[in-house]
Coordinates of C-alpha atoms and ligand atoms in Angstrom, one line a residue:
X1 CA 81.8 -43.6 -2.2
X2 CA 81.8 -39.8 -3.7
X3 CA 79.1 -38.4 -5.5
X4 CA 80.8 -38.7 -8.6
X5 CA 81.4 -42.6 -8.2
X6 CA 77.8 -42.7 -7.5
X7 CA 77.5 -41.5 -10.9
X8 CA 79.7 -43.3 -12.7
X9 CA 78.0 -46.4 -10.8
X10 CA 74.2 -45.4 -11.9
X11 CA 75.9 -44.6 -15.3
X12 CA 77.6 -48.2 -15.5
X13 CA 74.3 -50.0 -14.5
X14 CA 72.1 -48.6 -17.3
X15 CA 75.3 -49.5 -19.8
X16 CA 75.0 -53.4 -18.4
X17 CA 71.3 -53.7 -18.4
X18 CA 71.2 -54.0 -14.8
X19 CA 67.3 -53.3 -14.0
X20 CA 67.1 -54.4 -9.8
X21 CA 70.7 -52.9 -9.5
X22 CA 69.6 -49.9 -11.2
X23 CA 66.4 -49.0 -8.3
X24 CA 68.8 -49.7 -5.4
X25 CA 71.8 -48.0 -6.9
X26 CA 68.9 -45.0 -7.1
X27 CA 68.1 -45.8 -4.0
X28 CA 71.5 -45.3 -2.4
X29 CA 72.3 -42.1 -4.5
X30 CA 69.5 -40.2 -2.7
X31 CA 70.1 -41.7 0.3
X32 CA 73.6 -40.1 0.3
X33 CA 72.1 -36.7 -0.8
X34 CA 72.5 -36.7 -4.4
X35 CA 69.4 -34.9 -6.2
X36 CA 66.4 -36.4 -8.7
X37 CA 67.4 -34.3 -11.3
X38 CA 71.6 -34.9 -10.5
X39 CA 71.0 -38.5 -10.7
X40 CA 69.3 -38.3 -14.0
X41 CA 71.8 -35.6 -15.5
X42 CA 74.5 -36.9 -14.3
X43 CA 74.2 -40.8 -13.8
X44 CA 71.1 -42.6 -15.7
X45 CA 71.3 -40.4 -18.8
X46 CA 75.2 -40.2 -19.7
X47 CA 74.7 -44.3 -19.8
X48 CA 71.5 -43.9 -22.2
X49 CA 73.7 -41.7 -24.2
X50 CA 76.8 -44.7 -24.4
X51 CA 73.9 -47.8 -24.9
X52 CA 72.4 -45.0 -27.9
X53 CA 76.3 -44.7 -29.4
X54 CA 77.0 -48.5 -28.9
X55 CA 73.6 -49.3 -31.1
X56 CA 74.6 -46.8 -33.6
X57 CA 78.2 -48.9 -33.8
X58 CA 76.3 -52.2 -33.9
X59 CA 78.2 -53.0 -30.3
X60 CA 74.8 -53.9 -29.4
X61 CA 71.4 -54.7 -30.6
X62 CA 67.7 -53.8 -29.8
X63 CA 66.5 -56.3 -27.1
X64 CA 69.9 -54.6 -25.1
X65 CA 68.4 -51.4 -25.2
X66 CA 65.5 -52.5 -24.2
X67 CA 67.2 -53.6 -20.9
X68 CA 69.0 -50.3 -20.1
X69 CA 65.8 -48.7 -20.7
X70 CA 63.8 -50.9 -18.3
X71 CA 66.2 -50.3 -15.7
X72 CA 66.0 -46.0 -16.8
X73 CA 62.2 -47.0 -16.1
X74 CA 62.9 -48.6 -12.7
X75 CA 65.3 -45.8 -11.4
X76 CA 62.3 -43.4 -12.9
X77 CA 59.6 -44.9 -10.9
X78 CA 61.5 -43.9 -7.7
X79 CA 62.9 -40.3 -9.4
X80 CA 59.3 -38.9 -11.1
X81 CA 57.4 -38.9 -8.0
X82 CA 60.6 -37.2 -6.0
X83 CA 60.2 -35.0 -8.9
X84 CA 56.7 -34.5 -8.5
X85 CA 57.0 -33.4 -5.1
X86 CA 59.7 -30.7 -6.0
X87 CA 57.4 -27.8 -7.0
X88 CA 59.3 -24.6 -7.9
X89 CA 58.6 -21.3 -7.0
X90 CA 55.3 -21.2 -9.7
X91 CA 53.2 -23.3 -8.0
X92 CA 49.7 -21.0 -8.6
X93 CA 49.5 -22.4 -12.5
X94 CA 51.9 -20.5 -15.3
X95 CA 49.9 -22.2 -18.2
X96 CA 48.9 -25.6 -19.7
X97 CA 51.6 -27.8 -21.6
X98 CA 50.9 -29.7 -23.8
X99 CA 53.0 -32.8 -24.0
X100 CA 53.6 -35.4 -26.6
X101 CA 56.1 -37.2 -28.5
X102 CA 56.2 -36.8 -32.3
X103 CA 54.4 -39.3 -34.6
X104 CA 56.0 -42.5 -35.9
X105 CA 58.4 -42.3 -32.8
X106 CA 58.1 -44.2 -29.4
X107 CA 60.9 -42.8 -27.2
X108 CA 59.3 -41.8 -24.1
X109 CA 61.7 -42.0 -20.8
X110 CA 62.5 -37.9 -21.8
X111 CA 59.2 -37.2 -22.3
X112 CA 58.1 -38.3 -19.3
X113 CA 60.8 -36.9 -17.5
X114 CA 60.3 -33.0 -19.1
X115 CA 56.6 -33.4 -18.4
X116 CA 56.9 -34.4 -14.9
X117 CA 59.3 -31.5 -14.4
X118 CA 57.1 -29.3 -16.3
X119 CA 54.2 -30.3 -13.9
X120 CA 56.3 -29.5 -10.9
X121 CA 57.0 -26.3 -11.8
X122 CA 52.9 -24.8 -12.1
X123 CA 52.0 -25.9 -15.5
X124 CA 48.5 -27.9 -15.9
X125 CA 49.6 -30.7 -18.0
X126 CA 47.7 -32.6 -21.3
X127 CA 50.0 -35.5 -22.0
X128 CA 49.4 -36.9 -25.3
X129 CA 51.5 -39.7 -25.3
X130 CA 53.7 -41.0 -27.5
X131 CA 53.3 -41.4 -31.7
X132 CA 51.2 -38.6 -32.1
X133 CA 49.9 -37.0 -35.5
X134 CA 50.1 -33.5 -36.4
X135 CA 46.3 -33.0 -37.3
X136 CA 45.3 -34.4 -33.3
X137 CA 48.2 -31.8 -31.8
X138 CA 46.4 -28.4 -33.9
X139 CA 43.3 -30.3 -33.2
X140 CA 44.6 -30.0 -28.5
X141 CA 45.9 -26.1 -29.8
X142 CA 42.6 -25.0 -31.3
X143 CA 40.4 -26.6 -28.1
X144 CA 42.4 -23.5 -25.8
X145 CA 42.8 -20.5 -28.1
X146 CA 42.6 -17.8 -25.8
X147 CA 44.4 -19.4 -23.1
X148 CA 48.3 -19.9 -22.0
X149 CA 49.5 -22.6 -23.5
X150 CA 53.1 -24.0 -24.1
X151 CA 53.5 -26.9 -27.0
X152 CA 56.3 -29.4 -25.7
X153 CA 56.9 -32.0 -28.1
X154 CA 59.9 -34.6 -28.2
X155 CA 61.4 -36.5 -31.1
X156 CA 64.2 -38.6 -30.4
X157 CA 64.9 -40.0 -34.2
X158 CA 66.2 -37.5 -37.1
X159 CA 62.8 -38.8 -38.7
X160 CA 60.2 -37.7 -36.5
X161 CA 62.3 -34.9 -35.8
X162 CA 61.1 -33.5 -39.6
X163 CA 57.4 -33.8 -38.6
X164 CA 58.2 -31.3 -36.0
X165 CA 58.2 -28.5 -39.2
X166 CA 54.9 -29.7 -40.1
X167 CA 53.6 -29.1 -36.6
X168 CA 54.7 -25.4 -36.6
X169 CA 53.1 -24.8 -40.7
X170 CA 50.1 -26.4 -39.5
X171 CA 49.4 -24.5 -37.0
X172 CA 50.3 -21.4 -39.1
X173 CA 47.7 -22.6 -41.6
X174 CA 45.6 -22.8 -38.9
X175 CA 45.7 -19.5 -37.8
X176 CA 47.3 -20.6 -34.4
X177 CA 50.8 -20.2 -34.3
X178 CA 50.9 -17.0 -32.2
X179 CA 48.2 -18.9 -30.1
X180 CA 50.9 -21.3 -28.7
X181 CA 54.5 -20.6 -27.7
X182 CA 56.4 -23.6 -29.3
X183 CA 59.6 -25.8 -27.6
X184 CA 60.9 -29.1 -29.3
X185 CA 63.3 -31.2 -27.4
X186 CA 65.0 -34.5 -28.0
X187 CA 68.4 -35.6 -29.2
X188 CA 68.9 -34.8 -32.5
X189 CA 66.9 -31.2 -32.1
X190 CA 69.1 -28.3 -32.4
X191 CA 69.4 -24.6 -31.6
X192 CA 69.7 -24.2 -35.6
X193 CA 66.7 -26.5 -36.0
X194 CA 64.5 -24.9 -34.1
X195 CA 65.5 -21.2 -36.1
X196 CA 65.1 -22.9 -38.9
X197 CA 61.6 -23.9 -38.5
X198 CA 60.3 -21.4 -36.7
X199 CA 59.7 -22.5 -33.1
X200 CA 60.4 -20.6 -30.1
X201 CA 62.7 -23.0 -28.2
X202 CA 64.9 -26.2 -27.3
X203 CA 66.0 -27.7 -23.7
X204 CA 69.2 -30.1 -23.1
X205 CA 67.4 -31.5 -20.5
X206 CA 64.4 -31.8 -18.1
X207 CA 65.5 -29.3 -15.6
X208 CA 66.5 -26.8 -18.4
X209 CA 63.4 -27.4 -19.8
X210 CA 61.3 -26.4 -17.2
X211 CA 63.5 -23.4 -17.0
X212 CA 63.1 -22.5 -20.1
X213 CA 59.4 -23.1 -20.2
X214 CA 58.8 -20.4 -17.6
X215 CA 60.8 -18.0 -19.6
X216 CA 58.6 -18.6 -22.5
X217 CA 55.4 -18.0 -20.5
X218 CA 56.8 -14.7 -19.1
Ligands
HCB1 CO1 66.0 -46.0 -29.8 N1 67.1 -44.9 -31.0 N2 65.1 -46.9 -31.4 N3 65.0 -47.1 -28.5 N4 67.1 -45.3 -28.5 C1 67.9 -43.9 -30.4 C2 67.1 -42.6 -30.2 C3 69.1 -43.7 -31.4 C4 69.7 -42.3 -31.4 C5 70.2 -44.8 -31.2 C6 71.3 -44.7 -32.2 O1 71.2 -45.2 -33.3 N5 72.4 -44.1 -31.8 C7 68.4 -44.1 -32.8 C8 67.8 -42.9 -33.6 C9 68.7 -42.6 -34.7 C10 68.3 -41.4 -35.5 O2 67.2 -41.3 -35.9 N6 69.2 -40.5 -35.7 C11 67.3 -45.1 -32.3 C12 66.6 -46.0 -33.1 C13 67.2 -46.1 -34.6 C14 65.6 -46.8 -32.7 C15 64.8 -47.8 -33.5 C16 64.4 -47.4 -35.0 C17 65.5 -49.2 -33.5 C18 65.0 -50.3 -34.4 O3 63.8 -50.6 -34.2 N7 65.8 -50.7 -35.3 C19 63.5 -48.0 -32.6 C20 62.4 -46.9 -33.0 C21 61.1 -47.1 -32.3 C22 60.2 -46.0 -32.6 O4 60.3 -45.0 -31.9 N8 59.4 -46.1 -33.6 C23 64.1 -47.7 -31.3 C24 63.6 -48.3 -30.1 C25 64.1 -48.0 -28.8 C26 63.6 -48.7 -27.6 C27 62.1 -49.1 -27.6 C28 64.4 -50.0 -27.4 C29 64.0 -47.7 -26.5 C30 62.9 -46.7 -26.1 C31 62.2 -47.1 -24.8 C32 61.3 -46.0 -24.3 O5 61.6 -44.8 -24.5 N9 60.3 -46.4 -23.7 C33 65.1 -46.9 -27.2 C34 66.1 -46.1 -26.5 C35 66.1 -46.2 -25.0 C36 67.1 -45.3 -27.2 C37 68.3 -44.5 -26.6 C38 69.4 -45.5 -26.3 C39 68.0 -43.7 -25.4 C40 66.9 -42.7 -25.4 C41 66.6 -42.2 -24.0 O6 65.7 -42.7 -23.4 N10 67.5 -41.3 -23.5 C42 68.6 -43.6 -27.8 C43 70.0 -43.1 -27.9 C44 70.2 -41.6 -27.6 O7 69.2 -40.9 -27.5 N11 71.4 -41.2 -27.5 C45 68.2 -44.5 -29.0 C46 67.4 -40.8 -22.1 C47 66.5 -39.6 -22.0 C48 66.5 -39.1 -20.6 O8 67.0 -38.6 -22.9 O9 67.1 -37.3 -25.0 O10 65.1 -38.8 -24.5 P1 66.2 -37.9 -24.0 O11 65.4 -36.7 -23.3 C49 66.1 -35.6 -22.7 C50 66.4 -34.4 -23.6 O12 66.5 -34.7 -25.0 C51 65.4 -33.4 -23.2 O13 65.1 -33.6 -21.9 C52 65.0 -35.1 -21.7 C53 65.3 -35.4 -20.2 O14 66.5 -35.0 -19.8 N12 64.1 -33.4 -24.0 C54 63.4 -32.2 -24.2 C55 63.3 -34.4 -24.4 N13 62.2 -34.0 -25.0 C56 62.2 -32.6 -24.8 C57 61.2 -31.7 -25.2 C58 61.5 -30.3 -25.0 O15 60.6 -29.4 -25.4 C59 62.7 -29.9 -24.4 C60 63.7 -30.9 -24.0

């Protein structure tokens, strides 16, 4: 099988809910050389993206995502501590993330994936979790003033995406915006969002995003 059949194979299992096909079909992919992070890019998320547009065309319902992201989850358990193991070139500590996924939102599988990528590549990581309010993320800022940190927060719904814009004017209010270099992530977050409210950065992916986060930190 090429690479790219591997692909189009990981891709296929997360489309038909396939949870033990999905670890062994991981399994093989590495076996045959393919990387963590080209299994994810490449495979696992381009079917999360198809089960996301199926949903939105009521093709499928909730308890069907909730397969295909059970069998993300069981490919993941394999792929984060591969991840984990991959540490980049930064390895002395660039700075301390701070992880989290918006409030009212519980989409987690990129969230865990940038923050175990993050962690990889030198930053000390405080993971928040998912469904976090604004007030408890300036609260986390304030605690290291001073100090290095990068804000990483994910919103994966065009809802939670708007309390991201309350995160940055809080933290403005707060006198701490210049304490904290600022990067939203997550579907629906754009290059013109993230102008518009006055953050410093987006990613496309996990591995882009820990790119990009070392820039920021620079
Ligand atoms: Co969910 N869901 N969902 N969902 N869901 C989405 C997000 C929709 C887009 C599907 C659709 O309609 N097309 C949609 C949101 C629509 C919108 O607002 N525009 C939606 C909806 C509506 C809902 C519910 C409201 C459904 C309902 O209850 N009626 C509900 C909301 C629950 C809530 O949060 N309060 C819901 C529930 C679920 C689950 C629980 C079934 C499940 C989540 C399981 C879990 O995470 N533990 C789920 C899933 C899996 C999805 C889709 C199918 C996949 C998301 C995913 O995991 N992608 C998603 C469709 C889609 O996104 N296209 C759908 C794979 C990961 C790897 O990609 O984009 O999360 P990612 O992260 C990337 C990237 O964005 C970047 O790097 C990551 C890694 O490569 N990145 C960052 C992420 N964060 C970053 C931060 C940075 O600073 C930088 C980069």
């Amino acid at each position: 099988m090429s690479n790219q059949e591997m692909l189009d194979k990981l891709r296929d299992i997360i489309v038909s809910q396939n949870i033990t096909g999905c670890a062994a079909a991981t399994q093989e992919a590495l076996d045959a050389g393919l990387t963590a992070v080209e299994i994810i890019n490449g495979g696992l998320s381009v079917g999360m993206k198809i089960v996301g547009d199926k949903f939105e065309a009521a093709e499928i319902y909730l308890p069907q995502i909730m397969m295909s992201a059970k069998a993300m989850n069981a490919a993941m358990e394999i792929l984060i501590p591969i991840l984990e193991q991959e540490k980049g070139p930064n390895d002395e500590g660039v700075g301390l993330a701070i992880t989290y996924v918006q409030e009212g939102d519980i989409h987690d599988i990129g969230h865990r994936l940038v923050t175990t990528m993050l962690g990889a590549n030198g930053f000390k990581i405080l993971d928040m979790g998912v469904d976090v309010p604004n007030d408890k993320i300036v609260e986390e800022v304030a605690k290291y003033k001073g100090k290095k940190v990068l804000l990483v927060g994910s919103a994966l719904m065009t809802t939670s995406m708007l309390g991201q814009k309350d995160t940055v004017s809080m933290l403005a209010e707060e006198g701490l915006r210049d304490a904290v270099k600022i990067m939203f992530g997550g579907a629906p977050v754009s290059d013109a969002w993230i102008a518009e409210i006055g953050a410093d950065a987006t990613a496309e992916n996990a591995a882009d995003a820990a790119r990009v986060a070392l820039n920021l930190m620079q």
